[in-house]
CSV table of C-alpha atoms in Angstrom, one decimal:
chain,number,residue,atom,x,y,z
X,1,MET,CA,-1.4,-5.7,14.6
X,2,GLU,CA,-4.5,-5.1,12.4
X,3,THR,CA,-4.8,-6.3,9.0
X,4,THR,CA,-7.0,-5.1,6.1
X,5,PRO,CA,-6.8,-6.0,2.1
X,6,VAL,CA,-7.0,-1.9,1.5
X,7,LEU,CA,-6.1,1.1,3.7
X,8,ILE,CA,-7.1,4.2,2.3
X,9,VAL,CA,-5.5,7.6,3.7
X,10,GLY,CA,-7.6,10.6,3.1
X,11,GLY,CA,-11.5,10.8,3.6
X,12,GLY,CA,-12.2,13.7,0.8
X,13,TYR,CA,-14.1,12.8,-2.5
X,14,ALA,CA,-11.4,10.5,-3.6
X,15,GLY,CA,-10.8,8.6,-0.1
X,16,LEU,CA,-14.5,8.5,0.5
X,17,ALA,CA,-15.3,7.1,-3.3
X,18,SER,CA,-12.4,4.5,-2.9
X,19,ALA,CA,-14.1,3.2,0.4
X,20,LEU,CA,-17.6,3.2,-1.3
X,21,PHE,CA,-16.4,1.3,-4.3
X,22,LEU,CA,-14.2,-1.2,-2.7
X,23,SER,CA,-16.7,-2.1,-0.4
X,24,HIS,CA,-19.1,-2.2,-3.1
X,25,HIS,CA,-17.1,-5.1,-4.8
X,26,GLY,CA,-16.9,-6.9,-1.4
X,27,VAL,CA,-13.5,-5.7,-0.3
X,28,PRO,CA,-12.8,-4.9,3.3
X,29,CYS,CA,-11.0,-1.7,3.6
X,30,VAL,CA,-10.2,0.8,6.5
X,31,MET,CA,-10.3,4.8,5.9
X,32,VAL,CA,-8.4,7.0,7.9
X,33,ASP,CA,-8.6,10.7,7.9
X,34,ARG,CA,-7.1,13.8,10.2
X,35,HIS,CA,-9.9,16.0,10.1
X,36,TYR,CA,-12.4,15.6,12.7
X,37,GLY,CA,-15.2,14.7,10.3
X,38,ILE,CA,-16.5,15.9,6.8
X,39,SER,CA,-15.8,19.4,6.0
X,40,ILE,CA,-18.8,22.1,6.1
X,41,LEU,CA,-17.0,24.0,3.5
X,42,GLY,CA,-19.0,23.6,0.4
X,43,ARG,CA,-16.2,23.0,-1.9
X,44,ALA,CA,-16.2,21.3,-5.4
X,45,ARG,CA,-19.8,21.9,-6.7
X,46,GLY,CA,-20.9,19.9,-9.4
X,47,ILE,CA,-21.7,16.3,-9.8
X,48,ASN,CA,-20.9,15.7,-13.6
X,49,GLN,CA,-23.2,13.3,-15.9
X,50,ARG,CA,-20.5,10.2,-15.9
X,51,THR,CA,-20.1,10.7,-11.9
X,52,LEU,CA,-23.9,10.3,-11.7
X,53,GLU,CA,-23.8,7.5,-14.0
X,54,ILE,CA,-21.5,5.7,-11.9
X,55,TYR,CA,-23.5,6.4,-8.7
X,56,ARG,CA,-26.7,5.3,-10.3
X,57,PRO,CA,-26.3,1.2,-10.0
X,58,LEU,CA,-25.2,2.0,-6.4
X,59,GLY,CA,-28.5,3.5,-5.6
X,60,LEU,CA,-27.4,6.9,-4.9
X,61,GLU,CA,-28.7,8.9,-7.7
X,62,GLN,CA,-32.0,10.1,-5.7
X,63,ALA,CA,-29.9,10.9,-2.7
X,64,VAL,CA,-27.2,13.2,-4.4
X,65,LYS,CA,-30.1,14.7,-6.4
X,66,GLU,CA,-31.6,15.9,-3.2
X,67,ALA,CA,-28.3,17.2,-2.1
X,68,GLY,CA,-28.2,19.4,-5.0
X,69,ARG,CA,-32.0,20.8,-4.6
X,70,PRO,CA,-30.7,23.9,-2.7
X,71,PHE,CA,-28.5,24.9,-6.1
X,72,GLU,CA,-31.2,23.6,-8.4
X,73,ASP,CA,-32.2,27.3,-9.6
X,74,GLU,CA,-28.5,28.5,-9.9
X,75,SER,CA,-26.6,29.1,-13.5
X,76,GLY,CA,-24.2,31.5,-14.7
X,77,VAL,CA,-21.3,33.6,-13.6
X,78,ALA,CA,-21.3,37.2,-12.5
X,79,ARG,CA,-18.9,39.7,-11.9
X,80,CYS,CA,-19.4,42.7,-9.8
X,81,VAL,CA,-17.4,45.4,-7.3
X,82,THR,CA,-20.1,44.1,-4.6
X,83,LEU,CA,-23.3,42.0,-4.5
X,84,ASP,CA,-25.3,45.2,-3.7
X,85,GLY,CA,-24.1,46.8,-6.9
X,86,GLU,CA,-24.5,46.2,-10.4
X,87,TRP,CA,-23.8,42.6,-11.9
X,88,GLN,CA,-22.4,41.8,-15.2
X,89,TRP,CA,-23.1,38.4,-16.6
X,90,LEU,CA,-19.8,37.0,-18.0
X,91,TRP,CA,-21.8,34.0,-19.2
X,92,GLY,CA,-25.3,32.3,-18.7
X,93,GLY,CA,-27.6,34.6,-16.7
X,94,ASP,CA,-30.2,31.9,-17.5
X,95,ASP,CA,-29.7,28.0,-17.2
X,96,GLU,CA,-28.0,27.4,-20.4
X,97,SER,CA,-26.4,24.1,-19.3
X,98,SER,CA,-27.0,20.8,-20.7
X,99,ARG,CA,-27.4,19.1,-17.5
X,100,ALA,CA,-29.7,16.1,-19.0
X,101,LEU,CA,-28.2,14.5,-22.1
X,102,PRO,CA,-30.5,11.7,-22.8
X,103,GLU,CA,-28.9,10.8,-26.1
X,104,LEU,CA,-25.6,10.1,-24.3
X,105,THR,CA,-26.2,9.1,-20.6
X,106,ALA,CA,-28.6,8.3,-18.3
X,107,GLY,CA,-26.6,10.5,-15.7
X,108,VAL,CA,-27.6,14.3,-15.2
X,109,PHE,CA,-25.5,17.0,-14.0
X,110,GLY,CA,-26.1,18.5,-10.5
X,111,LEU,CA,-24.9,21.0,-8.5
X,112,ALA,CA,-24.4,19.2,-5.0
X,113,ASP,CA,-21.3,20.1,-3.4
X,114,GLN,CA,-18.7,18.2,-1.0
X,115,SER,CA,-20.6,19.1,2.1
X,116,THR,CA,-23.8,17.3,0.9
X,117,VAL,CA,-22.3,14.6,-1.0
X,118,GLU,CA,-19.6,13.3,1.2
X,119,PRO,CA,-22.1,12.3,4.1
X,120,ILE,CA,-24.0,10.2,1.2
X,121,LEU,CA,-20.8,8.5,0.5
X,122,ALA,CA,-19.5,7.8,4.0
X,123,GLU,CA,-22.9,6.5,5.1
X,124,THR,CA,-23.3,4.3,2.1
X,125,ALA,CA,-19.8,3.2,2.5
X,126,ARG,CA,-20.3,2.4,6.1
X,127,LYS,CA,-23.3,0.2,5.4
X,128,ALA,CA,-21.3,-1.9,3.1
X,129,GLY,CA,-18.8,-2.3,5.4
X,130,ALA,CA,-16.1,0.0,5.2
X,131,ASP,CA,-14.3,1.1,8.1
X,132,LEU,CA,-14.1,4.9,8.3
X,133,ARG,CA,-12.0,6.5,11.0
X,134,PHE,CA,-11.9,10.0,11.2
X,135,ASN,CA,-9.7,12.3,13.5
X,136,THR,CA,-7.0,9.7,13.0
X,137,GLN,CA,-3.7,10.7,11.4
X,138,CYS,CA,-1.5,8.6,9.4
X,139,LEU,CA,1.8,8.7,10.9
X,140,SER,CA,4.0,6.2,8.6
X,141,VAL,CA,3.7,4.2,5.5
X,142,GLU,CA,6.2,1.5,4.5
X,143,PRO,CA,5.7,-0.6,1.8
X,144,ASP,CA,7.6,-4.1,1.1
X,145,ALA,CA,7.0,-6.6,-1.3
X,146,ASP,CA,4.3,-8.3,0.6
X,147,GLY,CA,2.4,-5.4,1.7
X,148,VAL,CA,2.3,-2.2,3.5
X,149,THR,CA,2.7,-1.3,7.2
X,150,VAL,CA,0.9,1.7,8.5
X,151,VAL,CA,0.9,3.4,11.9
X,152,THR,CA,-2.0,5.7,12.7
X,153,GLU,CA,-2.9,7.9,15.6
X,154,ASP,CA,-6.1,8.5,17.2
X,155,ARG,CA,-5.9,12.6,17.6
X,156,ALA,CA,-8.3,12.7,20.5
X,157,THR,CA,-6.7,9.9,22.8
X,158,GLY,CA,-3.2,9.5,21.2
X,159,GLU,CA,-3.6,5.9,20.7
X,160,ARG,CA,-1.4,4.5,17.9
X,161,ARG,CA,-2.2,1.4,16.0
X,162,THR,CA,0.0,-0.5,13.5
X,163,ILE,CA,-2.2,-1.7,10.7
X,164,ARG,CA,-0.9,-4.4,8.0
X,165,ALA,CA,-2.5,-3.7,4.5
X,166,GLY,CA,-2.1,-5.6,1.4
X,167,TYR,CA,-2.3,-2.2,-0.5
X,168,VAL,CA,-2.7,1.4,0.3
X,169,ILE,CA,-4.8,4.2,-1.7
X,170,ALA,CA,-3.3,7.6,-0.9
X,171,ALA,CA,-5.9,10.1,-1.3
X,172,ASP,CA,-4.4,12.5,0.9
X,173,GLY,CA,-4.8,15.7,-1.2
X,174,PHE,CA,-2.4,18.0,-2.7
X,175,ARG,CA,-0.5,18.4,0.5
X,176,GLY,CA,-0.5,14.8,1.3
X,177,ARG,CA,3.2,13.4,2.3
X,178,ILE,CA,2.7,9.9,0.9
X,179,ARG,CA,3.4,11.0,-2.7
X,180,GLU,CA,6.7,12.6,-1.5
X,181,GLN,CA,7.7,9.7,0.9
X,182,LEU,CA,7.6,7.8,-2.1
X,183,GLY,CA,9.8,9.9,-4.3
X,184,ILE,CA,7.1,10.7,-6.8
X,185,ASP,CA,7.6,13.9,-8.3
X,186,ARG,CA,4.7,15.8,-9.5
X,187,PRO,CA,5.7,18.0,-12.7
X,188,GLY,CA,3.7,20.8,-13.8
X,189,LEU,CA,3.3,24.6,-13.2
X,190,GLY,CA,3.2,24.4,-9.7
X,191,VAL,CA,1.3,26.9,-7.4
X,192,LEU,CA,-0.8,29.6,-9.0
X,193,ARG,CA,-2.3,31.0,-6.1
X,194,ASN,CA,-2.9,30.7,-2.4
X,195,PHE,CA,-6.3,31.1,-0.9
X,196,VAL,CA,-8.2,31.4,2.3
X,197,SER,CA,-12.0,30.3,2.0
X,198,PHE,CA,-14.6,30.4,4.3
X,199,THR,CA,-18.1,29.8,5.2
X,200,PHE,CA,-20.2,32.4,6.9
X,201,ARG,CA,-23.9,32.8,7.8
X,202,ALA,CA,-25.7,35.9,6.8
X,203,ASP,CA,-29.1,37.1,5.6
X,204,LEU,CA,-28.7,38.3,2.0
X,205,SER,CA,-32.5,37.7,0.8
X,206,GLY,CA,-32.6,41.7,0.4
X,207,ILE,CA,-29.8,41.9,-2.0
X,208,ILE,CA,-29.5,38.3,-4.1
X,209,GLU,CA,-32.7,37.8,-5.9
X,210,LYS,CA,-31.3,35.3,-8.1
X,211,LYS,CA,-28.4,32.9,-7.3
X,212,ALA,CA,-25.4,32.6,-9.7
X,213,LEU,CA,-22.9,29.7,-9.8
X,214,PHE,CA,-20.9,32.1,-8.3
X,215,TRP,CA,-19.7,35.7,-8.4
X,216,ILE,CA,-16.2,37.1,-9.2
X,217,ILE,CA,-16.1,40.1,-7.0
X,218,GLY,CA,-13.4,42.8,-7.5
X,219,GLY,CA,-12.3,45.5,-9.7
X,220,PRO,CA,-12.1,49.5,-9.8
X,221,GLY,CA,-13.6,50.7,-6.4
X,222,ALA,CA,-13.6,47.3,-4.7
X,223,THR,CA,-12.4,47.3,-1.3
X,224,ALA,CA,-12.1,43.0,-1.2
X,225,ASN,CA,-11.6,40.7,-4.3
X,226,GLY,CA,-12.3,37.0,-4.6
X,227,ALA,CA,-15.0,34.6,-5.4
X,228,PHE,CA,-18.4,34.2,-3.7
X,229,ALA,CA,-21.0,31.3,-4.0
X,230,SER,CA,-24.1,29.9,-2.2
X,231,HIS,CA,-23.9,27.1,0.2
X,232,ALA,CA,-26.4,24.2,0.7
X,233,LEU,CA,-27.4,25.3,4.1
X,234,PRO,CA,-30.0,28.2,4.4
X,235,ASP,CA,-28.3,31.8,4.6
X,236,HIS,CA,-24.8,30.3,4.5
X,237,TRP,CA,-22.2,31.7,1.9
X,238,GLY,CA,-18.8,30.7,0.8
X,239,VAL,CA,-16.0,33.3,-0.1
X,240,GLY,CA,-12.4,32.4,-1.5
X,241,VAL,CA,-9.6,35.2,-1.4
X,242,THR,CA,-5.9,35.0,-2.3
X,243,TYR,CA,-3.2,36.1,-0.2
X,244,ASP,CA,0.6,36.3,-0.7
X,245,PRO,CA,2.6,33.5,1.4
X,246,ALA,CA,5.7,35.7,1.3
X,247,GLU,CA,3.5,38.5,3.0
X,248,GLU,CA,1.4,36.8,5.2
X,249,SER,CA,-0.3,33.4,6.5
X,250,PRO,CA,-3.7,31.8,6.7
X,251,ASP,CA,-3.3,32.5,10.6
X,252,ASP,CA,-3.3,36.0,9.9
X,253,TYR,CA,-7.2,35.6,8.8
X,254,THR,CA,-9.2,35.8,12.0
X,255,ASP,CA,-12.8,35.5,12.2
X,256,GLU,CA,-13.1,39.1,12.6
X,257,ARG,CA,-10.9,39.9,9.3
X,258,LEU,CA,-13.1,37.2,7.5
X,259,ALA,CA,-16.3,38.6,8.5
X,260,ASP,CA,-15.3,42.2,7.4
X,261,ILE,CA,-13.9,40.9,4.1
X,262,ALA,CA,-17.6,39.3,3.8
X,263,ARG,CA,-19.4,42.5,4.7
X,264,GLN,CA,-16.8,44.4,2.0
X,265,MET,CA,-17.9,42.0,-0.7
X,266,ILE,CA,-21.4,42.0,0.0
X,267,GLY,CA,-21.6,46.1,0.2
X,268,ARG,CA,-23.4,46.5,3.3
X,269,ASP,CA,-23.0,46.7,6.9
X,270,LEU,CA,-24.7,43.5,8.0
X,271,PRO,CA,-24.5,40.8,10.8
X,272,VAL,CA,-22.1,37.9,9.5
X,273,GLU,CA,-21.1,35.0,11.4
X,274,ILE,CA,-17.9,32.9,10.4
X,275,VAL,CA,-18.8,29.0,10.7
X,276,GLY,CA,-15.7,27.6,9.2
X,277,LYS,CA,-12.4,28.2,7.1
X,278,ALA,CA,-9.5,26.6,5.5
X,279,ALA,CA,-6.6,27.5,3.4
X,280,TRP,CA,-5.8,25.5,0.3
X,281,VAL,CA,-3.6,26.3,-3.0
X,282,GLU,CA,-4.5,26.3,-6.9
X,283,ALA,CA,-2.0,24.3,-8.6
X,284,VAL,CA,-1.2,22.3,-11.7
X,285,GLY,CA,0.7,19.2,-11.6
X,286,VAL,CA,0.2,15.7,-12.4
X,287,ALA,CA,2.2,13.0,-10.8
X,288,GLU,CA,4.7,11.2,-12.8
X,289,ARG,CA,3.5,7.7,-11.7
X,290,TYR,CA,0.4,6.6,-10.0
X,291,ARG,CA,1.7,3.4,-8.4
X,292,ASP,CA,4.6,2.7,-6.3
X,293,GLY,CA,4.4,-1.1,-5.5
X,294,ARG,CA,1.6,-1.7,-3.4
X,295,VAL,CA,0.7,2.2,-3.0
X,296,PHE,CA,-1.5,3.8,-5.5
X,297,LEU,CA,-2.4,7.8,-5.5
X,298,VAL,CA,-5.8,9.1,-6.3
X,299,GLY,CA,-7.7,12.5,-6.8
X,300,ASP,CA,-5.6,15.6,-5.7
X,301,ALA,CA,-2.7,13.2,-4.6
X,302,ALA,CA,-2.0,12.0,-8.0
X,303,HIS,CA,-3.2,15.6,-10.1
X,304,VAL,CA,-4.2,18.9,-9.7
X,305,TRP,CA,-5.5,21.7,-11.7
X,306,PRO,CA,-7.7,24.8,-11.5
X,307,ALA,CA,-11.5,24.8,-10.5
X,308,ALA,CA,-12.9,24.7,-14.2
X,309,GLN,CA,-15.9,22.7,-15.3
X,310,ALA,CA,-15.8,20.9,-12.1
X,311,MET,CA,-13.3,18.3,-13.7
X,312,GLY,CA,-11.2,18.0,-10.4
X,313,ALA,CA,-13.4,16.2,-7.8
X,314,ASN,CA,-15.3,14.2,-10.4
X,315,SER,CA,-11.8,13.0,-11.9
X,316,GLY,CA,-10.9,11.9,-8.4
X,317,VAL,CA,-14.2,9.9,-7.9
X,318,GLN,CA,-13.5,8.1,-11.4
X,319,ASP,CA,-9.8,7.7,-10.4
X,320,ALA,CA,-11.3,5.7,-7.7
X,321,HIS,CA,-13.9,4.0,-9.6
X,322,ASN,CA,-11.0,2.6,-12.3
X,323,LEU,CA,-9.0,1.3,-9.5
X,324,ALA,CA,-11.5,-0.4,-7.0
X,325,TRP,CA,-12.7,-3.1,-9.5
X,326,LYS,CA,-8.8,-4.0,-10.4
X,327,LEU,CA,-7.7,-4.1,-6.9
X,328,ALA,CA,-11.1,-6.3,-6.2
X,329,ALA,CA,-10.3,-8.6,-8.9
X,330,VAL,CA,-6.8,-9.2,-7.8
X,331,ILE,CA,-7.7,-9.5,-3.9
X,332,ASN,CA,-10.2,-11.9,-5.0
X,333,GLY,CA,-7.8,-13.9,-6.9
X,334,GLY,CA,-9.2,-13.5,-10.3
X,335,ALA,CA,-6.6,-11.4,-11.9
X,336,SER,CA,-2.8,-10.9,-12.1
X,337,ASP,CA,-0.9,-8.3,-10.2
X,338,ARG,CA,-0.3,-6.8,-13.8
X,339,LEU,CA,-3.9,-5.6,-14.1
X,340,LEU,CA,-2.9,-2.9,-11.3
X,341,ASP,CA,-0.6,-1.4,-13.8
X,342,THR,CA,-3.4,-0.3,-16.1
X,343,TYR,CA,-4.9,2.1,-13.4
X,344,GLU,CA,-1.6,4.5,-14.3
X,345,ALA,CA,-2.0,3.7,-17.9
X,346,GLU,CA,-5.5,4.6,-18.6
X,347,ARG,CA,-6.1,7.5,-15.9
X,348,ARG,CA,-2.7,9.6,-16.2
X,349,PRO,CA,-3.1,10.4,-19.6
X,350,VAL,CA,-6.4,11.6,-18.8
X,351,ALA,CA,-5.1,13.8,-16.4
X,352,LEU,CA,-2.4,15.3,-18.4
X,353,GLU,CA,-5.0,16.5,-21.0
X,354,LEU,CA,-7.2,17.9,-18.1
X,355,ALA,CA,-4.5,19.6,-16.7
X,356,ASP,CA,-3.6,21.4,-19.7
X,357,LEU,CA,-7.4,21.9,-21.0
X,358,THR,CA,-8.5,23.6,-17.5
X,359,VAL,CA,-5.4,26.0,-17.2
X,360,ARG,CA,-6.5,27.3,-20.8
X,361,SER,CA,-10.2,27.2,-19.9
X,362,GLN,CA,-9.2,29.5,-16.9
X,363,GLN,CA,-7.4,31.9,-18.6
X,364,ALA,CA,-9.9,32.3,-21.3
X,365,ARG,CA,-12.9,32.4,-19.1
X,366,PHE,CA,-11.3,35.2,-16.7
X,367,GLY,CA,-10.0,37.2,-19.5
X,368,PRO,CA,-11.4,39.3,-22.4
X,369,ASN,CA,-12.5,36.8,-24.6
X,370,PRO,CA,-14.3,34.0,-22.5
X,371,GLU,CA,-15.7,32.6,-26.1
X,372,ASP,CA,-12.3,31.3,-26.6
X,373,ASP,CA,-12.5,28.7,-23.8
X,374,PRO,CA,-11.1,25.4,-25.3
X,375,VAL,CA,-13.0,23.1,-23.2
X,376,ASP,CA,-16.1,20.8,-24.6
X,377,PRO,CA,-17.4,19.9,-21.5
X,378,ILE,CA,-19.3,17.1,-23.0
X,379,MET,CA,-16.4,15.5,-24.7
X,380,CYS,CA,-14.4,16.0,-21.5
X,381,ILE,CA,-16.9,14.1,-19.3
X,382,LEU,CA,-18.2,11.5,-21.5
X,383,GLY,CA,-15.4,11.0,-24.0
X,384,GLN,CA,-12.4,9.7,-22.3
X,385,ARG,CA,-10.5,7.0,-24.0
X,386,TYR,CA,-8.2,4.5,-22.6
X,387,ARG,CA,-5.4,2.3,-23.8
X,388,SER,CA,-3.8,-0.3,-21.6
X,389,THR,CA,-3.6,-4.3,-21.3
X,390,ALA,CA,-7.1,-4.3,-19.8
X,391,MET,CA,-8.9,-4.3,-23.0
X,392,VAL,CA,-8.1,-6.1,-26.6
X,393,GLY,CA,-8.1,-4.2,-29.5
X,394,ALA,CA,-7.8,-0.6,-28.7
X,395,ASP,CA,-7.1,1.2,-31.9
X,396,HIS,CA,-7.7,4.9,-31.2
X,397,GLU,CA,-4.9,7.7,-30.7
X,398,GLY,CA,-5.4,10.2,-27.7
X,399,VAL,CA,-7.6,10.5,-25.0
X,400,PHE,CA,-10.3,12.3,-26.9
X,401,GLY,CA,-11.7,12.0,-30.5
X,402,GLU,CA,-13.5,14.4,-32.5
X,403,THR,CA,-16.8,13.3,-31.0
X,404,VAL,CA,-18.1,11.2,-28.0
X,405,GLN,CA,-17.6,7.5,-29.7
X,406,GLN,CA,-20.7,5.6,-29.9
X,407,ASP,CA,-19.4,2.5,-31.4
X,408,ALA,CA,-18.6,0.3,-28.6
X,409,ARG,CA,-14.8,-0.1,-29.5
X,410,PRO,CA,-12.4,-1.2,-27.0
X,411,GLY,CA,-11.1,1.6,-24.7
X,412,THR,CA,-14.0,3.8,-25.0
X,413,ARG,CA,-16.9,4.0,-22.5
X,414,ALA,CA,-19.7,1.9,-23.8
X,415,PRO,CA,-22.5,3.8,-25.7
X,416,HIS,CA,-25.8,4.8,-24.0
X,417,VAL,CA,-28.9,3.0,-24.9
X,418,TRP,CA,-32.2,2.9,-23.1
X,419,LEU,CA,-33.2,-0.6,-22.0
X,420,ASP,CA,-36.3,-2.3,-20.3
X,421,HIS,CA,-35.1,-4.6,-17.4
X,422,ASP,CA,-37.6,-6.4,-15.9
X,423,GLY,CA,-40.3,-3.8,-16.7
X,424,ALA,CA,-38.0,-1.0,-15.5
X,425,ARG,CA,-36.6,1.7,-17.8
X,426,ILE,CA,-32.9,1.8,-17.4
X,427,GLY,CA,-29.4,3.2,-18.9
X,428,VAL,CA,-27.5,0.6,-20.0
X,429,HIS,CA,-24.6,1.7,-17.5
X,430,ASP,CA,-27.1,0.7,-14.8
X,431,LEU,CA,-25.6,-2.9,-15.7
X,432,PHE,CA,-21.9,-2.3,-15.1
X,433,HIS,CA,-20.8,-1.9,-11.4
X,434,ASP,CA,-19.8,-5.1,-10.0
X,435,ALA,CA,-19.0,-7.4,-12.6
X,436,PHE,CA,-17.9,-8.1,-16.4
X,437,VAL,CA,-21.2,-7.9,-18.5
X,438,LEU,CA,-21.5,-9.4,-22.2
X,439,LEU,CA,-24.0,-8.1,-24.2
X,440,SER,CA,-25.1,-9.6,-27.5
X,441,ALA,CA,-28.3,-10.3,-29.5
X,442,SER,CA,-27.0,-14.0,-29.8
X,443,PRO,CA,-27.9,-16.7,-27.2
X,444,ALA,CA,-24.8,-18.5,-28.2
X,445,TRP,CA,-22.7,-15.8,-26.8
X,446,VAL,CA,-24.7,-15.0,-23.6
X,447,GLU,CA,-24.5,-18.7,-22.7
X,448,ALA,CA,-20.7,-18.5,-23.3
X,449,ALA,CA,-20.6,-15.7,-20.8
X,450,ARG,CA,-22.8,-17.4,-18.2
X,451,ALA,CA,-20.6,-20.5,-18.5
X,452,ALA,CA,-17.5,-18.3,-17.9
X,453,GLY,CA,-18.9,-16.6,-14.9
X,454,VAL,CA,-19.6,-13.5,-16.6
X,455,ARG,CA,-23.0,-11.7,-16.4
X,456,GLY,CA,-24.6,-11.9,-19.7
X,457,TYR,CA,-27.7,-10.3,-21.2
X,458,GLN,CA,-29.4,-11.0,-24.5
X,459,VAL,CA,-30.8,-7.9,-26.3
X,460,GLY,CA,-34.3,-8.6,-27.2
X,461,GLN,CA,-34.6,-11.2,-24.8
X,462,ASP,CA,-33.1,-10.2,-21.1
X,463,VAL,CA,-33.0,-6.8,-22.0
X,464,LEU,CA,-35.1,-4.7,-24.5
X,465,ASP,CA,-33.9,-2.0,-26.7
X,466,VAL,CA,-36.7,0.4,-26.0
X,467,GLU,CA,-35.7,3.1,-28.6
X,468,GLY,CA,-34.0,1.1,-31.2
X,469,ALA,CA,-30.6,2.4,-30.5
X,470,TRP,CA,-28.8,-0.7,-29.9
X,471,PRO,CA,-27.7,-1.4,-33.8
X,472,GLY,CA,-26.5,1.7,-34.6
X,473,ARG,CA,-24.8,2.3,-30.9
X,474,TYR,CA,-23.2,-0.9,-30.8
X,475,ARG,CA,-22.7,-1.7,-34.8
X,476,LEU,CA,-22.7,-5.7,-34.5
X,477,ASP,CA,-24.4,-8.0,-36.5
X,478,GLY,CA,-26.8,-10.2,-35.2
X,479,ASP,CA,-24.3,-12.7,-34.0
X,480,GLY,CA,-21.6,-10.3,-32.4
X,481,ALA,CA,-20.7,-9.7,-28.7
X,482,VAL,CA,-19.4,-6.6,-26.5
X,483,LEU,CA,-17.8,-7.4,-23.3
X,484,VAL,CA,-17.9,-4.5,-21.0
X,485,ARG,CA,-15.7,-4.1,-17.6
X,486,PRO,CA,-17.1,-3.2,-14.4
X,487,ASP,CA,-16.4,0.5,-14.9
X,488,GLY,CA,-18.6,0.6,-18.2
X,489,TYR,CA,-15.6,0.6,-20.5
X,490,VAL,CA,-15.4,-1.7,-23.6
X,491,ALA,CA,-13.0,-4.7,-22.7
X,492,TRP,CA,-13.4,-6.5,-26.3
X,493,ARG,CA,-15.8,-7.1,-29.2
X,494,ALA,CA,-16.5,-9.9,-31.4
X,495,GLU,CA,-18.0,-8.6,-34.8
X,496,GLY,CA,-20.0,-11.8,-35.4
X,497,ALA,CA,-20.5,-15.8,-34.4
X,498,SER,CA,-17.8,-17.9,-33.4
X,499,PRO,CA,-17.3,-21.5,-33.8
X,500,ASP,CA,-15.8,-21.3,-30.1
X,501,PRO,CA,-17.6,-18.5,-28.1
X,502,ARG,CA,-16.6,-20.0,-24.9
X,503,GLY,CA,-12.8,-20.1,-25.9
X,504,ASP,CA,-12.9,-16.9,-27.5
X,505,LEU,CA,-14.5,-15.1,-24.5
X,506,ALA,CA,-11.8,-16.8,-21.8
X,507,ALA,CA,-8.9,-15.9,-24.0
X,508,ALA,CA,-10.2,-12.0,-24.1
X,509,LEU,CA,-10.8,-12.1,-20.3
X,510,GLY,CA,-7.2,-13.9,-19.9
X,511,THR,CA,-5.8,-11.0,-21.5
X,512,VAL,CA,-7.8,-8.0,-20.0
X,513,LEU,CA,-7.1,-9.6,-16.5
X,514,GLY,CA,-3.6,-10.3,-16.9
């Protein structure tokens, strides 16, 4: 019997991110995925600013930006009967998106998709020590009070293995079975539409002179209806079409039929080669709980909603980021098991809000009045707030406020400031990734942090406030301090000096870590 501290089921965005973040925290893990390897289908395009902010201190920023280079000239969404016909721009014919928000974050929005980013996550996780096993089916998951027994099967050889894990992360997607085996319901609107997506190769240089983010193809006179998008590979394109499962199945969509659909959407009889296809569903639902003993749901296993504003895959990565440091703290003996309850307490309310917002966003954007879209992308990306026992003194109500909070209150994302650290210009979130961090202009607080094993930075000494934003963003007097968690969220703040900074900090850490 093999043993591992954490076993991850599912090798998509959420599963690979879980392996990456756990390995970064020094936690050995095994990931199994039933697919032969990473999919060529260009799904979930869009790395939002918060996700890139998370990737930056792990050294992934440049690789992710390079992965998005094939899409860097794309913007807007167009509607047409065929690509060879007239396009109606629904929104944004020019690049109007706020990809860089230097007042709010060092992260920049990018258009890399899963087929290009997942290999980066996988390679980095492997280098950090993660054991990634593709073409490996999870047959059973049996949790008990002391761990989880998992049986896997190599799909190429039929070899079965029994793995004893301390914890299991279920990142097995919308159709994953672990959630159902645990008896966890996923209330919501349920399945909205069934899709077949496929990638094909064709030379469309004589038709597409400017690339949209995607095209909505259909309407009067159309012989095929669906969504059409570019792909990272040259001359590759992605299409999504709906089908009625009461009338047909994905198996009815042969390569010949898909090629014919592609030509109908293009509007010309061109050579078309099908290179990949998959079936999926557009659904809405949020699991009633994210934890069942030693098993945790992340990504689409925990929540699904329409593909609006790139909120789905990014939320899966951010689920994994929230959970990984907590698992690491418990496994390494630095926190109580109670800390793990805060994963659901923090991430599930966010999912409930986003599920509602994305449904209403899709209804508006594809309806007659797209200007009625209720989603404020910047707020949804950078304004998420938490309330749980893993912070001290959170006093806000609701996941989102009126604006992105910039006052370093417990439960909010630490406000962005540009810093000089050892001669390099960094964003403050580059400091938050593998340990608690205390920020203060007072040497007394920084000394107390270092004595407690917390990474401390004296503002004005260890790091320099290059734009003078620290006082206005953190709103402390010269003797105050802010404690930030490894995920970049404020855990506690001290408004001023203390007669016992070590004791106060130890008490705060004790509360946060359970």
